[in-house]
CSV table of C-alpha atoms in Angstrom, one decimal:
chain,number,residue,atom,x,y,z
X,1,MET,CA,133.3,122.2,100.1
X,2,ASN,CA,131.4,122.9,103.3
X,3,THR,CA,128.5,120.8,105.0
X,4,ARG,CA,126.6,121.6,108.3
X,5,LEU,CA,125.5,118.1,109.8
X,6,THR,CA,123.1,118.5,112.3
X,7,TRP,CA,122.8,115.8,114.6
X,8,ILE,CA,119.0,115.4,117.0
X,9,CYS,CA,118.4,112.6,119.5
X,10,HIS,CA,115.9,110.2,119.4
X,11,GLY,CA,113.3,111.2,121.4
X,12,ALA,CA,112.4,109.6,125.2
X,13,THR,CA,111.2,105.9,124.9
X,14,ALA,CA,110.0,103.1,128.5
X,15,ALA,CA,113.5,101.0,127.8
X,16,SER,CA,115.2,104.4,128.1
X,17,ARG,CA,114.2,105.4,130.7
X,18,LYS,CA,114.1,101.4,132.5
X,19,GLY,CA,118.0,100.9,131.7
X,20,LEU,CA,117.5,98.0,129.0
X,21,PHE,CA,119.6,97.7,125.8
X,22,PRO,CA,117.4,99.2,123.1
X,23,LEU,CA,115.5,97.0,120.6
X,24,ASP,CA,112.7,98.6,118.0
X,25,GLU,CA,110.8,100.2,120.6
X,26,PRO,CA,108.2,103.7,120.1
X,27,LEU,CA,109.0,106.7,121.4
X,28,GLU,CA,107.3,107.8,124.4
X,29,GLU,CA,103.7,110.0,123.9
X,30,LYS,CA,105.2,112.6,126.4
X,31,ALA,CA,108.5,112.5,124.0
X,32,MET,CA,106.1,112.8,120.9
X,33,ALA,CA,104.9,115.5,122.0
X,34,GLU,CA,108.3,116.7,123.3
X,35,ALA,CA,109.6,116.6,119.6
X,36,GLY,CA,106.0,118.2,118.4
X,37,ARG,CA,106.9,121.7,120.1
X,38,MET,CA,110.9,121.6,119.4
X,39,ALA,CA,112.2,124.1,117.5
X,40,ALA,CA,111.6,123.0,112.9
X,41,PRO,CA,115.0,122.0,112.1
X,42,PRO,CA,116.4,124.4,109.4
X,43,ARG,CA,115.8,123.2,105.7
X,44,ALA,CA,119.1,121.0,104.2
X,45,ASP,CA,119.8,119.1,101.3
X,46,ARG,CA,120.0,116.0,102.8
X,47,THR,CA,117.3,114.7,105.8
X,48,VAL,CA,118.3,111.0,106.6
X,49,MET,CA,117.1,108.9,109.9
X,50,SER,CA,117.9,105.8,111.4
X,51,PRO,CA,116.0,103.1,110.3
X,52,ALA,CA,114.1,102.2,113.7
X,53,LEU,CA,110.7,103.5,114.7
X,54,ARG,CA,111.9,105.6,117.8
X,55,ALA,CA,114.2,107.9,115.3
X,56,ARG,CA,111.6,107.7,112.6
X,57,GLN,CA,108.7,108.5,115.0
X,58,THR,CA,111.5,111.9,115.8
X,59,ALA,CA,111.8,112.5,112.5
X,60,GLU,CA,108.0,112.7,111.8
X,61,ALA,CA,107.3,114.6,115.0
X,62,LEU,CA,109.6,117.8,113.8
X,63,HIS,CA,107.4,117.1,110.2
X,64,LEU,CA,111.1,115.7,108.1
X,65,GLU,CA,110.7,114.3,105.8
X,66,ALA,CA,113.2,111.8,105.9
X,67,ARG,CA,115.1,108.9,104.3
X,68,ILE,CA,116.5,105.7,105.8
X,69,ASP,CA,120.3,105.2,106.5
X,70,GLN,CA,121.2,102.2,107.7
X,71,ALA,CA,124.5,103.5,108.5
X,72,LEU,CA,122.6,105.2,111.2
X,73,CYS,CA,121.3,102.3,113.7
X,74,ASP,CA,122.3,102.5,116.7
X,75,CYS,CA,124.1,100.4,117.8
X,76,ASP,CA,124.3,96.4,117.5
X,77,HIS,CA,124.1,95.2,121.1
X,78,GLY,CA,123.6,91.8,120.2
X,79,ARG,CA,121.9,88.8,122.2
X,80,TRP,CA,121.8,91.7,124.9
X,81,ALA,CA,119.6,94.1,123.2
X,82,GLY,CA,116.4,94.3,125.3
X,83,ARG,CA,117.5,94.0,128.4
X,84,SER,CA,118.7,96.2,131.7
X,85,ILE,CA,121.7,96.9,131.8
X,86,THR,CA,121.8,95.4,136.0
X,87,THR,CA,120.6,91.6,134.5
X,88,ILE,CA,123.7,91.8,132.0
X,89,GLU,CA,125.9,93.4,135.4
X,90,THR,CA,124.8,90.4,137.3
X,91,GLU,CA,125.0,87.7,134.7
X,92,GLU,CA,128.1,88.7,132.6
X,93,PRO,CA,130.0,91.2,135.2
X,94,GLU,CA,133.2,89.8,132.3
X,95,GLY,CA,131.4,90.3,129.4
X,96,LEU,CA,130.0,94.3,130.7
X,97,MET,CA,133.2,95.4,131.8
X,98,ALA,CA,134.9,94.7,128.5
X,99,TRP,CA,132.7,95.9,126.5
X,100,MET,CA,132.8,99.9,128.9
X,101,SER,CA,136.8,99.2,129.4
X,102,ASP,CA,138.0,98.3,125.7
X,103,PRO,CA,136.1,99.6,122.7
X,104,GLU,CA,136.9,96.8,120.3
X,105,ALA,CA,135.7,94.1,122.3
X,106,ALA,CA,132.5,93.1,121.6
X,107,PRO,CA,131.5,90.2,124.6
X,108,HIS,CA,127.6,90.7,123.5
X,109,GLY,CA,128.1,89.3,119.4
X,110,GLY,CA,127.5,92.9,118.6
X,111,GLU,CA,129.0,95.6,117.4
X,112,SER,CA,132.0,97.3,119.3
X,113,ILE,CA,132.7,101.3,120.0
X,114,ALA,CA,135.3,101.1,117.6
X,115,ASP,CA,132.8,99.2,115.1
X,116,LEU,CA,130.5,102.3,115.4
X,117,ARG,CA,133.4,104.7,115.5
X,118,ALA,CA,134.7,103.5,112.0
X,119,ARG,CA,131.1,103.4,110.7
X,120,VAL,CA,129.9,107.0,111.8
X,121,ALA,CA,133.5,108.6,110.6
X,122,GLY,CA,132.5,106.9,107.2
X,123,TRP,CA,129.3,108.2,107.3
X,124,MET,CA,130.4,111.4,107.6
X,125,ASP,CA,133.3,111.8,105.7
X,126,GLU,CA,130.5,110.4,103.0
X,127,GLN,CA,128.7,113.5,103.5
X,128,SER,CA,131.3,115.5,103.0
X,129,THR,CA,132.7,115.3,100.2
X,130,LEU,CA,128.7,115.7,99.1
X,131,GLY,CA,128.5,119.5,101.1
X,132,GLY,CA,125.8,120.7,101.5
X,133,HIS,CA,123.6,121.0,105.2
X,134,VAL,CA,122.7,117.1,106.9
X,135,VAL,CA,120.0,116.7,109.3
X,136,ALA,CA,120.0,113.5,110.7
X,137,VAL,CA,117.9,111.9,113.1
X,138,THR,CA,119.4,109.1,115.3
X,139,HIS,CA,121.0,107.5,119.2
X,140,ALA,CA,123.3,108.6,121.4
X,141,SER,CA,125.1,106.2,120.8
X,142,VAL,CA,126.3,107.0,117.4
X,143,ILE,CA,126.2,111.1,118.0
X,144,ARG,CA,128.7,110.2,120.9
X,145,ALA,CA,130.7,108.2,118.6
X,146,ALA,CA,130.9,111.6,116.2
X,147,ILE,CA,131.7,113.5,118.6
X,148,ALA,CA,134.6,111.4,119.6
X,149,TYR,CA,135.3,111.5,115.7
X,150,VAL,CA,135.3,115.1,115.7
X,151,LEU,CA,137.5,115.7,118.1
X,152,HIS,CA,140.3,112.9,117.6
X,153,ALA,CA,139.1,111.4,121.4
X,154,PRO,CA,140.6,108.3,122.6
X,155,LEU,CA,137.2,106.2,122.9
X,156,SER,CA,137.4,105.9,126.3
X,157,SER,CA,135.6,108.7,126.3
X,158,PHE,CA,132.6,107.8,124.2
X,159,TRP,CA,131.4,107.3,127.5
X,160,LEU,CA,131.6,110.7,129.0
X,161,VAL,CA,129.3,112.6,126.3
X,162,ASP,CA,125.8,112.4,127.3
X,163,VAL,CA,123.3,112.9,124.7
X,164,GLU,CA,120.2,114.1,126.2
X,165,PRO,CA,116.6,112.3,124.3
X,166,LEU,CA,115.6,115.4,121.5
X,167,ALA,CA,119.7,116.9,121.9
X,168,VAL,CA,119.8,118.9,119.0
X,169,ILE,CA,123.9,119.1,118.5
X,170,ARG,CA,126.2,120.5,115.0
X,171,MET,CA,129.1,120.4,113.5
X,172,THR,CA,131.2,121.7,110.5
X,173,SER,CA,133.5,120.5,108.2
X,174,ASN,CA,135.7,122.5,105.4
X,175,GLY,CA,136.1,119.6,103.9
X,176,ARG,CA,139.5,118.4,105.3
X,177,ARG,CA,138.3,118.7,109.1
X,178,TRP,CA,135.1,118.1,111.3
X,179,SER,CA,134.3,120.5,113.7
X,180,LEU,CA,131.8,120.3,116.8
X,181,ARG,CA,129.8,124.1,116.2
X,182,LEU,CA,128.6,124.9,119.8
X,183,GLN,CA,125.6,128.4,119.8
X,184,HIS,CA,123.6,129.3,122.1
């Protein structure tokens, strides 16, 4: 069964511009306008989104009627949520280094990168059994985990993928394997 998956990363937030671990913050006004000017995503059999406000606002700006899917939540940053990366680097340098170098580590009490990839991979494999076209509005971390999964890349590559706000990434599955699809 063939499946097409179109990932859309939510728009920019003040927190992302300030280097903060995210909370449930809204999009910047500029990001709402940018999303509104994007080309309409192709028709989909299923349109889903993260429950986060920034994902819901992005879907709304794109005129998508999407249902919330908890599997598309951002990485759980535990007690680091809402705090700056600079502050964490100062207060918990060993914890930050462990989190960024060991995919199994979760020094913040939240979700490890390995756990995030397992959650995303499970969701993708479920979508593959359903077939059709899925549009998913979610977070850069979820999309990075998906890319690492599709490419069978080591989890250390998670940090090497830069997913910009409002980026659109396409993948396909033939029911046996996923492929990253690049197009102009």
